[in-house]
Coordinates of C-alpha atoms in Angstrom, one line a residue:
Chain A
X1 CA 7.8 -1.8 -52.2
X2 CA 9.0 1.5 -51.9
X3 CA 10.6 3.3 -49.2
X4 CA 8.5 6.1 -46.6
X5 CA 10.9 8.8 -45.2
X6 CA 10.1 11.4 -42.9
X7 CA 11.9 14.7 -43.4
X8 CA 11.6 16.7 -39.7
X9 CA 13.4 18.7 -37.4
X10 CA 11.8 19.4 -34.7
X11 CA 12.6 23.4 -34.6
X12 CA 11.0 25.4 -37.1
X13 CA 12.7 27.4 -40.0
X14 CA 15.9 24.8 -40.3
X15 CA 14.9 23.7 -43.7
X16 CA 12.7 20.7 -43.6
X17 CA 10.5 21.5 -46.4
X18 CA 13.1 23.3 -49.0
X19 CA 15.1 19.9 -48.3
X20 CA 12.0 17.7 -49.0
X21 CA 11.1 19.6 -52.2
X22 CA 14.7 19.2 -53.4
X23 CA 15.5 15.9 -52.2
X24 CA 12.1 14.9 -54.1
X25 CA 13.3 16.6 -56.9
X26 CA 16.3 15.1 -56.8
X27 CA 15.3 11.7 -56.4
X28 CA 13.4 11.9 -59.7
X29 CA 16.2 13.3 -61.4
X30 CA 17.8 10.1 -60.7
X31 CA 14.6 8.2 -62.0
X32 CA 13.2 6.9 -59.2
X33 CA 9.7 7.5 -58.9
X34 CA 8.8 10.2 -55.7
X35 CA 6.0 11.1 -54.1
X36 CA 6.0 13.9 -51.8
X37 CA 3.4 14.0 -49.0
X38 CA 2.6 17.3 -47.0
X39 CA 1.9 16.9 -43.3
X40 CA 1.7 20.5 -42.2
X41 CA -2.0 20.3 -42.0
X42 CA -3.6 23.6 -41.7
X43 CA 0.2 25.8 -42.6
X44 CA 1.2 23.9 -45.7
X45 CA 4.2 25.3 -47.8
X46 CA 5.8 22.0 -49.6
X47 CA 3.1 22.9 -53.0
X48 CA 4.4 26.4 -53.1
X49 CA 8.4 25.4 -52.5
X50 CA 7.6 22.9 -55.3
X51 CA 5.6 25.5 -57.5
X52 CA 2.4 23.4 -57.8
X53 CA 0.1 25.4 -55.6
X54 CA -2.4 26.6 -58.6
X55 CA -2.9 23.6 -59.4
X56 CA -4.1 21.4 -56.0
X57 CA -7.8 20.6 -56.3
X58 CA -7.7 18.1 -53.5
X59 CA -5.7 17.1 -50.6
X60 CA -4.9 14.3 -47.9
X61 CA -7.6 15.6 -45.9
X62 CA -10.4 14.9 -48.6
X63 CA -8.8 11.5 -49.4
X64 CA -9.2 10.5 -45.6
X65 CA -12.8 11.8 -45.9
X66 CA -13.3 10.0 -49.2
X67 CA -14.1 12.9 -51.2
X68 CA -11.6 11.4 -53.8
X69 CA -9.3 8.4 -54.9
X70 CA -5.8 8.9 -53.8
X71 CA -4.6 8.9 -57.8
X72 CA -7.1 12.0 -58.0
X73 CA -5.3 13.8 -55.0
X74 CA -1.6 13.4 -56.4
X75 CA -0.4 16.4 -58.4
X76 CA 2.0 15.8 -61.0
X77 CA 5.4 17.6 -61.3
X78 CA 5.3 18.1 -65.2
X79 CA 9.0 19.4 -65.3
X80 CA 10.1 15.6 -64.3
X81 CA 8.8 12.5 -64.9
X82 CA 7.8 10.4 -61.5
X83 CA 7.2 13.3 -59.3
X84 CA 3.8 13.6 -57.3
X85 CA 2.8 15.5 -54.3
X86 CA 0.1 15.2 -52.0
X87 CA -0.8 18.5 -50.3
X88 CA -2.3 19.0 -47.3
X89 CA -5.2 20.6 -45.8
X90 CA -5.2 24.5 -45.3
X91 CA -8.7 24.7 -44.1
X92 CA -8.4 21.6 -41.1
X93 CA -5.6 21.5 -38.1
X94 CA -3.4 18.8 -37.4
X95 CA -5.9 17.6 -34.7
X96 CA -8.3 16.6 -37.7
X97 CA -5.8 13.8 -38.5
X98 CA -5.4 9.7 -37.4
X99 CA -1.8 8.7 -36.9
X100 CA -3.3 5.2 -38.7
X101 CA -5.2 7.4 -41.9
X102 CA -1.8 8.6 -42.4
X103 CA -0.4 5.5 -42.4
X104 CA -2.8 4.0 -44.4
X105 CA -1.7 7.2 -47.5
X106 CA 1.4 6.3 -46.9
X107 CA 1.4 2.3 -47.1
X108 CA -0.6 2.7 -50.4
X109 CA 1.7 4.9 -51.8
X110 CA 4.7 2.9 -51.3
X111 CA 3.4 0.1 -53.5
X112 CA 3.2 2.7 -56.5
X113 CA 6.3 4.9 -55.9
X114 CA 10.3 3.8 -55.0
X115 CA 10.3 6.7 -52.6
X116 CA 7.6 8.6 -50.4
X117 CA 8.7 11.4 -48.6
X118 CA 6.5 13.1 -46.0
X119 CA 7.5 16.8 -45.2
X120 CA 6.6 16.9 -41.0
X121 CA 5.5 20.1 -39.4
X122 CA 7.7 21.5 -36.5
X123 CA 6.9 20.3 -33.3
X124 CA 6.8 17.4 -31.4
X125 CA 3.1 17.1 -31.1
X126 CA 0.3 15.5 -33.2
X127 CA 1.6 17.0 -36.5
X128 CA 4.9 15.4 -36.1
X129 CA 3.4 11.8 -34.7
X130 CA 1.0 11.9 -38.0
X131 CA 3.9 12.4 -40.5
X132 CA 6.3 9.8 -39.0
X133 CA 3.3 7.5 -38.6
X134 CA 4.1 5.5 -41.3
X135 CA 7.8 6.0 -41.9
X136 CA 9.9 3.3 -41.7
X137 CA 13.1 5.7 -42.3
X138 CA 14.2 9.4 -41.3
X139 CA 16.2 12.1 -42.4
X140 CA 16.6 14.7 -39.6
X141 CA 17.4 18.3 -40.5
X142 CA 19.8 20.8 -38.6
X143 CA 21.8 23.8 -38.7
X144 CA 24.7 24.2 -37.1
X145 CA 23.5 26.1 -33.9
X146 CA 22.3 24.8 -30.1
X147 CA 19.0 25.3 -30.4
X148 CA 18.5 23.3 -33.4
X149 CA 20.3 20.9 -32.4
X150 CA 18.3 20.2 -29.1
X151 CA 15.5 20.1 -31.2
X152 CA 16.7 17.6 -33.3
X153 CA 18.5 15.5 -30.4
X154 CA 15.1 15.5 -29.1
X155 CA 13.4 14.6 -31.9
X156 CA 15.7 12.0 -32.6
X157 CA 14.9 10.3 -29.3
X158 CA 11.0 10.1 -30.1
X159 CA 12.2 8.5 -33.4
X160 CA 14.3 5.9 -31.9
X161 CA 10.9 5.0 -29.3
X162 CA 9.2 4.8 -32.3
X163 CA 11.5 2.3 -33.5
X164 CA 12.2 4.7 -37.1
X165 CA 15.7 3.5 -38.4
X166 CA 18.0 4.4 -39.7
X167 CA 17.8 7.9 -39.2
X168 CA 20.1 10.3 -41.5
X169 CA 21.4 13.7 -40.3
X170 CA 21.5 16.6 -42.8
X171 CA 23.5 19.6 -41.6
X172 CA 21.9 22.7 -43.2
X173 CA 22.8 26.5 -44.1
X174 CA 26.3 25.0 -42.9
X175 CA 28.5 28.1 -43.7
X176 CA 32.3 27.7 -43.8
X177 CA 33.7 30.9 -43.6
X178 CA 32.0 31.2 -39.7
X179 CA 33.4 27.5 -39.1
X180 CA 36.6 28.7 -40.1
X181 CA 36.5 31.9 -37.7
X182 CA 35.4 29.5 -35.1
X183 CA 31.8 31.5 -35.0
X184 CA 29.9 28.6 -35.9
X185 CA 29.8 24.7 -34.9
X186 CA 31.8 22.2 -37.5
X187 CA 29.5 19.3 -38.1
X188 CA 32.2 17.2 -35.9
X189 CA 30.7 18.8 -33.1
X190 CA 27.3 18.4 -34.4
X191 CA 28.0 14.4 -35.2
X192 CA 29.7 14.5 -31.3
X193 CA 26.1 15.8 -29.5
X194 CA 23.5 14.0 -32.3
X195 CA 25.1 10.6 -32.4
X196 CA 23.9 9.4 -35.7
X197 CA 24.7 9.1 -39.3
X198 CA 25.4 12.0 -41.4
X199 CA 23.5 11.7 -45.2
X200 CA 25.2 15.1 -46.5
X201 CA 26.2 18.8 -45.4
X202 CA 24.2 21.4 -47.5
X203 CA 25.9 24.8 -46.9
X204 CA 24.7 28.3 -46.8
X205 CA 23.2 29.0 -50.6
X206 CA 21.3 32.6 -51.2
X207 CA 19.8 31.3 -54.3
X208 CA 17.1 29.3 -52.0
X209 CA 15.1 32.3 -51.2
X210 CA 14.9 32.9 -54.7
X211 CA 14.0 29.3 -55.5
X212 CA 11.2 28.8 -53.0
X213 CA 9.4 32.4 -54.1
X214 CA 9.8 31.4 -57.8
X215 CA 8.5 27.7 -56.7
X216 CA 11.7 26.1 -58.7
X217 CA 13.3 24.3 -56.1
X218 CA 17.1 24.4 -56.7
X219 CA 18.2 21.5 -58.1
X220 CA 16.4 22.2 -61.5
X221 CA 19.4 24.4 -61.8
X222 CA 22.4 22.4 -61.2
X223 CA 25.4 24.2 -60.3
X224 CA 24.4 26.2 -57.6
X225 CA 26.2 24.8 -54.5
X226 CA 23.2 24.0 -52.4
X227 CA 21.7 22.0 -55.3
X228 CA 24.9 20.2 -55.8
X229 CA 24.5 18.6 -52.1
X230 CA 21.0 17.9 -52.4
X231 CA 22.0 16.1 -55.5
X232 CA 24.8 14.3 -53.5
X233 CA 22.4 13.5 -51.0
X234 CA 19.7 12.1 -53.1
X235 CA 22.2 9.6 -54.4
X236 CA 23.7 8.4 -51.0
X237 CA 20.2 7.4 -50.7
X238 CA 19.6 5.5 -53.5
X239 CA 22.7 3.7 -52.0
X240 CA 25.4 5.2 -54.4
X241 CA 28.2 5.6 -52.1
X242 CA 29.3 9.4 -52.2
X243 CA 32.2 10.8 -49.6
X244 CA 31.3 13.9 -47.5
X245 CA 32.1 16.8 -48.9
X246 CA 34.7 19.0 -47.3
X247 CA 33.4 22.5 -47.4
X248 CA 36.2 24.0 -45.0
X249 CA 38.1 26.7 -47.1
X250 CA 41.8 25.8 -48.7
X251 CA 44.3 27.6 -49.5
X252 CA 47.3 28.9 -47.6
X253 CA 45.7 32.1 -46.6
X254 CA 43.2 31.0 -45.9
X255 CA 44.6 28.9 -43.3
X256 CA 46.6 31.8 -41.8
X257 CA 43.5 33.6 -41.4
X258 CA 41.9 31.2 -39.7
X259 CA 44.8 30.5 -37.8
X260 CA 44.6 33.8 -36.2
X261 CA 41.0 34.3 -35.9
X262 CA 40.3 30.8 -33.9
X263 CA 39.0 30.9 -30.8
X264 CA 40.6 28.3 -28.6
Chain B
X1 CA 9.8 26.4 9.2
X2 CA 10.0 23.5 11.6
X3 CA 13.2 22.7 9.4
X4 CA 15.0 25.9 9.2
X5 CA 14.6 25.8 12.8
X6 CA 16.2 22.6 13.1
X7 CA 18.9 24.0 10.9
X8 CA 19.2 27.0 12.8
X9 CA 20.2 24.3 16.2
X10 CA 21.9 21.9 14.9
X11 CA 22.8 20.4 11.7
X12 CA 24.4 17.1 9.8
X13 CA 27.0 17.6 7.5
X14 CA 28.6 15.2 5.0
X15 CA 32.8 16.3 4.8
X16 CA 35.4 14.2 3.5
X17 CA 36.1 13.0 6.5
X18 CA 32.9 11.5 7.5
X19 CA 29.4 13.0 9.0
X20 CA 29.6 16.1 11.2
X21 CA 27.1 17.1 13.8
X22 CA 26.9 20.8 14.1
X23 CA 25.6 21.8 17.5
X24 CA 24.9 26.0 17.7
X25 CA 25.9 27.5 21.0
X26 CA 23.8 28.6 24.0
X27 CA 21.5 26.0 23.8
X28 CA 20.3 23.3 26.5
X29 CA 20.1 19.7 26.2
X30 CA 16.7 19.3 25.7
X31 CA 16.9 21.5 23.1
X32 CA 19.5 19.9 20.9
X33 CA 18.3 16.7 21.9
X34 CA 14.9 17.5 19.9
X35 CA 16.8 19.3 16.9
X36 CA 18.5 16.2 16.5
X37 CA 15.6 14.2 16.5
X38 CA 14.0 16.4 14.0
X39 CA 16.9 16.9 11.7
X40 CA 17.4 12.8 11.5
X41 CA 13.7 12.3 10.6
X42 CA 14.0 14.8 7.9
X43 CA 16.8 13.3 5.9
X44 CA 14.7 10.2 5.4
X45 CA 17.1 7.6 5.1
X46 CA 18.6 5.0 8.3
X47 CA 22.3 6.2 9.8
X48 CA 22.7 3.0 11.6
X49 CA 26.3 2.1 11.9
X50 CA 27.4 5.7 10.8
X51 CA 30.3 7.3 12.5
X52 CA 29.9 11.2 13.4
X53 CA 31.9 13.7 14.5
X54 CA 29.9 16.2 17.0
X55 CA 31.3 19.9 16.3
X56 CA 30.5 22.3 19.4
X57 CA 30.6 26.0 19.3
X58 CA 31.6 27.6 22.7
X59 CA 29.9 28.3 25.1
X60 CA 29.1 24.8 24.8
X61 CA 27.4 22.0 27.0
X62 CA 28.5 20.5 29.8
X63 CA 31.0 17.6 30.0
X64 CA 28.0 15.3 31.6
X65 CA 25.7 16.5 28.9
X66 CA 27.8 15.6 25.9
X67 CA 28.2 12.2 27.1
X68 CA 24.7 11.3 27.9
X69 CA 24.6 13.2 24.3
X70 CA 26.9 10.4 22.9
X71 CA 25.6 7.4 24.4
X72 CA 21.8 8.8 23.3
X73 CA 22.8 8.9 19.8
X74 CA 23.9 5.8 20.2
X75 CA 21.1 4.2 21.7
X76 CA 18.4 5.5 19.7
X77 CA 19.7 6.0 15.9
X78 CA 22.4 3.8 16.2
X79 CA 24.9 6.4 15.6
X80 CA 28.6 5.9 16.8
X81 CA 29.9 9.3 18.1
X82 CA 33.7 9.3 17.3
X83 CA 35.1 12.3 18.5
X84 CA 33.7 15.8 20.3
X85 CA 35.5 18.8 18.8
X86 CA 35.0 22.7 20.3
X87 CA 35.5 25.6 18.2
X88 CA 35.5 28.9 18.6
X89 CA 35.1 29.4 15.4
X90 CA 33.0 27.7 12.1
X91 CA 34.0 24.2 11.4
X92 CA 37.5 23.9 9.7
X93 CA 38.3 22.9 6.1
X94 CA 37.9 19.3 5.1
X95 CA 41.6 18.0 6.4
X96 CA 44.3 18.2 3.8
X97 CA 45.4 14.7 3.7
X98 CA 42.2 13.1 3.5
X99 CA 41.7 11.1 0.0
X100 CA 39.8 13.0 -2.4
X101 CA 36.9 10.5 -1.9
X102 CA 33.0 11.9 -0.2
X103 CA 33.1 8.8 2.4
X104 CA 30.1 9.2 4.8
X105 CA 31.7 6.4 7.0
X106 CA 35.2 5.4 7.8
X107 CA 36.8 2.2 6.4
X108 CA 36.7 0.6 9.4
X109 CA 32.8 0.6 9.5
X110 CA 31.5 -2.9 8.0
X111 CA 28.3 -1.5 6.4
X112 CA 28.8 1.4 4.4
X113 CA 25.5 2.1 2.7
X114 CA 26.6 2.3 -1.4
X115 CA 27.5 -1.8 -0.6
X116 CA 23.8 -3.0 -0.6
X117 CA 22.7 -0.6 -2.9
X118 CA 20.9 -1.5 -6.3
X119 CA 22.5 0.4 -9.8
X120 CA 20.9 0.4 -12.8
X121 CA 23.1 1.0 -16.3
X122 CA 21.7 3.1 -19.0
X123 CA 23.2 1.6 -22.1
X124 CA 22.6 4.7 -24.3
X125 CA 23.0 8.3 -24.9
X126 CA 20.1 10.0 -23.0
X127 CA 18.7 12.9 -25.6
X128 CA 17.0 16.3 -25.0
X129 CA 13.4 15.5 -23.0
X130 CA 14.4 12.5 -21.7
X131 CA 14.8 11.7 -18.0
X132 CA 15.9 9.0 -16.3
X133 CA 15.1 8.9 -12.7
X134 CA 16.7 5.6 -9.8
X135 CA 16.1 6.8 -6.5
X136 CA 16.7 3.7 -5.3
X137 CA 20.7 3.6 -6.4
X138 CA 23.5 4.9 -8.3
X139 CA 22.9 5.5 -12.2
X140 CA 25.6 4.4 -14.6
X141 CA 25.5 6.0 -18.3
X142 CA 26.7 4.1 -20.9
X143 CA 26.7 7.2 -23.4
X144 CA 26.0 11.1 -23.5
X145 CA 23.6 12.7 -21.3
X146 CA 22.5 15.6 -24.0
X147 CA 21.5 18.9 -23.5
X148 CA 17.5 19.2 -22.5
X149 CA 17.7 16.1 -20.3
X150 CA 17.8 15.2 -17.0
X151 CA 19.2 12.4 -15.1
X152 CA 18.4 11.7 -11.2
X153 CA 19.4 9.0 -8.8
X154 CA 19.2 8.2 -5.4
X155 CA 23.2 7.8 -5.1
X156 CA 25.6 8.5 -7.6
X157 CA 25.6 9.4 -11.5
X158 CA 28.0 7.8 -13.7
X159 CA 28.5 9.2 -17.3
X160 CA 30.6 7.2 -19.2
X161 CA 30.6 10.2 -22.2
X162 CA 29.8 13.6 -22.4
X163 CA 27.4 15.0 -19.4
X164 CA 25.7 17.9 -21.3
X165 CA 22.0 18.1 -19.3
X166 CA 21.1 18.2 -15.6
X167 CA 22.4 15.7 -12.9
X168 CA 21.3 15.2 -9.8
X169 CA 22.3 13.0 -7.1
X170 CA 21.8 12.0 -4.0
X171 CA 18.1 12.7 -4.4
X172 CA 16.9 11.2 -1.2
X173 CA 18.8 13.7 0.4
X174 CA 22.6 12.0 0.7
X175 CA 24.9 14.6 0.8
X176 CA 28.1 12.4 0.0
X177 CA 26.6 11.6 -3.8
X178 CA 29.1 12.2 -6.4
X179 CA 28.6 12.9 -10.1
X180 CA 31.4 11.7 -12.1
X181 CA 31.5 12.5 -15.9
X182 CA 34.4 11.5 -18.9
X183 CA 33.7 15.1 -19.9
X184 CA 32.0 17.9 -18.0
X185 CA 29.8 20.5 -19.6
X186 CA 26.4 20.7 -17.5
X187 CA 23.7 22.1 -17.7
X188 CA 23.0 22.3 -13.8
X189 CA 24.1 20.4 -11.2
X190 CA 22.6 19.3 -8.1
X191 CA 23.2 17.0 -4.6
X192 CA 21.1 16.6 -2.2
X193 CA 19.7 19.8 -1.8
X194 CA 22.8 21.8 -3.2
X195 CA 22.2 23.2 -6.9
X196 CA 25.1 24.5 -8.7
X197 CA 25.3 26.5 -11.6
X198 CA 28.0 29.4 -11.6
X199 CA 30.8 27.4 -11.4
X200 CA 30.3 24.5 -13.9
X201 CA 32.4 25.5 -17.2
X202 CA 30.3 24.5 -20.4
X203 CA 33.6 23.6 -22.0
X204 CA 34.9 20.0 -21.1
X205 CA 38.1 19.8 -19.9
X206 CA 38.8 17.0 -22.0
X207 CA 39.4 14.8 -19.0
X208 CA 37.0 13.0 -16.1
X209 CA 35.8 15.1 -13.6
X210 CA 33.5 14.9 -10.4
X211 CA 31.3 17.0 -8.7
X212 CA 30.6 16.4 -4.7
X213 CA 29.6 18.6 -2.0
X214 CA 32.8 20.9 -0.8
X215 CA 33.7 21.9 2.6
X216 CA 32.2 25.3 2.4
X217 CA 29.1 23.3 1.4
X218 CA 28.8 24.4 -1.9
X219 CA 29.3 21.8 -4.9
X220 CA 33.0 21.9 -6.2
X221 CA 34.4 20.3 -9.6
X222 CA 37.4 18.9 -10.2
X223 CA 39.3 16.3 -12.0
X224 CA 38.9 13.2 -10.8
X225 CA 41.4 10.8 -10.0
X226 CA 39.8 7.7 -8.5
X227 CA 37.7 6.8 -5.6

């Protein structure tokens, strides 16, 4: 039976969708078989992130209608073996969707695939209670700056009513040059507000632009620092135990530097 | 308008030395006698057995008249007038060596209010959109109050962690509600009817502090000690 994991945020813009495209990725690197569900009904994004938007004929929306089988709706990722999504809807709104019809894709996709992951909408309204329907897990996305992480504190707490555990925090677009002039929040101060366990830190990485307009989602190309921590993170949660890395800057002057530029 | 009128007479004030009853000058006894009446039924909540200290501004009532004041307070809200003090000018600053402690009634009186009182403990962090409302008691906070949240309670507000939202105590209208935090960074603050924003820092301190209504009747912060 595999494992349904809800990638949101609660603020808009933080990442949600590059992370589940990568994370998917990722995951199948590692051969696990993935399937990716989009639950941004009526704004989706996750098939052009992933580069597979030419080639979506149908979408969870004419599965719950039963236009088609759910095998028929499932794109295949031909650049890695066990990688399907399942777009959603561009013509409907989120209002066109049953919390239960959503669980009901996800439940039957669990029985074919180690890990579903469903790429939530931002919002804490009936796009959000659709995609965590049927999760039984979470992964909440940040960046390191207040309003974000209200969202997410918030977002957190419906998860928790919703009795969703365990839910993982990733901190992303962490940048360590404005930790280290005191500009932006470490994720110490992130882990002090949010409460809950940290699954990896992805920092700051320009090449993701690039990646999401060329539809190659970064972790194709290994090396790039950004798909290096999605990497890392796709592994802590196949259970491989992994250390968090340290992005703060070394060196010695680097350290004066900061010494001086501190606030407090 | 009835109750800024009832203000503008007289007027019930918690200090750290117990409940003060502010009586405006040039005013007969009937007169105060119905402010009084008005301001009690507006605060919604029994003072039976509290102690109060009547302030008078000069020219002030008659000798005669503050006596039969006394023993009316007495007699019909069970009130226990403890001294009569006439200024000249506004009511003095909380006395020095009183304990840093929002007392409504002295030690000595054998039912102070907080006793009989129902709490209710909140054994988790309270996150951004939650509330958590006790108007019947004090609320006790077994984690963070985040950001976005709001906690309200009849008495006081404990927060055994990091108070990051909006507090506010005393909801009923007790002005002697504290708000005591392991670290301070609110959002807003509010007793009884007293908000406060300007003067809350949004960096903690790094040790407990407590919020209670000041002399000047403003909320004031500071590190807290004990009760």
């Amino acid at each position: 039976m595999g494992r349904v994991i809800v990638v949101t945020s609660g603020k808009g813009g933080v990442g949600k969708t590059t992370s589940t495209a990568n994370l998917g990725t990722a995951l199948a690197l590692l051969d696990k078989t993935v399937a990716v569900v989009d639950a941004d009904v009526g704004l989706r994004n996750l098939d052009i992130v992933m580069g597979l938007e030419s080639r979506i004929v149908y979408t969870s929306m004419d599965v719950i209608e039963k236009q088609c089988e759910l095998s028929k709706a499932l794109v295949r990722d031909r650049r890695v073996d066990g990688l399907m999504l399942l777009a959603a809807s561009q013509k409907n709104n989120k209002d066109d969707i049953q919390p239960e019809q959503m669980k009901a894709i996800c439940d039957k996709l669990r029985t074919t695939h180690d890990f579903v992951l469903v790429d939530s909408p931002a919002g804490i309204e009936r796009g959000f209670s659709n995609a965590s329907a049927g999760a039984d897990e979470a992964i909440v996305i940040t960046t390191p700056d207040v309003s974000a992480i209200r969202d997410a504190d918030r977002i957190i707490g419906l998860l928790q009513n919703a009795r969703i555990e365990p839910i993982n925090l990733v901190i992303n677009r962490f940048s360590p040059q404005l930790v280290g002039n005191g500009s932006m929040m470490d994720q110490d101060d992130v882990l002090d507000i949010l409460n809950i366990e940290l699954i990896g830190v992805v920092p700051e990485d320009s090449g993701v632009i690039n990646s999401t307009n060329r539809g190659i989602p970064l972790v194709y190309e290994d090396g790039s620092p950004g798909a290096q921590a999605y990497m890392r993170i796709a592994r802590r949660l196949t259970g491989q135990r992994i250390p968090i890395h340290n992005f703060e800057q070394k060196g010695l002057l680097n350290n004066i530097v900061n010494w001086f530029t501190r606030k407090k | 308008m009835n109750s800024k009128m009832a203000n503008s007479t007289v007027a019930l004030r918690a200090y750290r030395d117990g409940l003060h009853l502010i009586i405006r000058p040039h005013l007969s006894i009937t007169e105060v006698e119905a402010a009084i009446q008005q301001e009690i039924s507006r605060m919604n909540r029994s003072l039976a057995g509290v102690s109060v200290q009547i302030d008078l501004k000069s020219p002030t009532l008659k000798k005669e008249e503050i006596e039969l004041l006394s023993s009316k307070l007495q007699e019909t809200y069970d009130l226990t007038v403890r001294g009569v003090e006439v200024a000249d000018e506004p009511v003095p600053p909380p006395i020095a060596a009183a304990p840093t402690t929002h007392v409504i009634s002295q030690t000595t009186d054998t039912r102070p209010p907080r006793d009989s009182e129902p709490s209710r403990i909140i054994p988790h962090t309270i996150r951004s959109g939650q509330t958590e409302e006790f108007p019947q008691g004090s609320l006790i906070i077994y984690g963070d109050v985040n950001s976005g949240s709001e906690v309200k309670a009849g008495g006081d507000i404990v927060v055994l962690g990091t108070l990051r939202g909006s507090a506010y105590a005393g909801m009923n209208g007790r002005l002697s509600a504290v708000i005591i935090a392991m670290d301070f960074a609110p959002l807003q603050l509010q007793i009884g009817n007293y908000v406060n924003r300007s003067s809350v820092s949004q960096e903690p301190r790094g040790y407990p502090e407590i919020a209670r209504i000041g002399a000047e009747d403003v909320i004031i912060v500071e590190k807290f000690v004990k009760f």
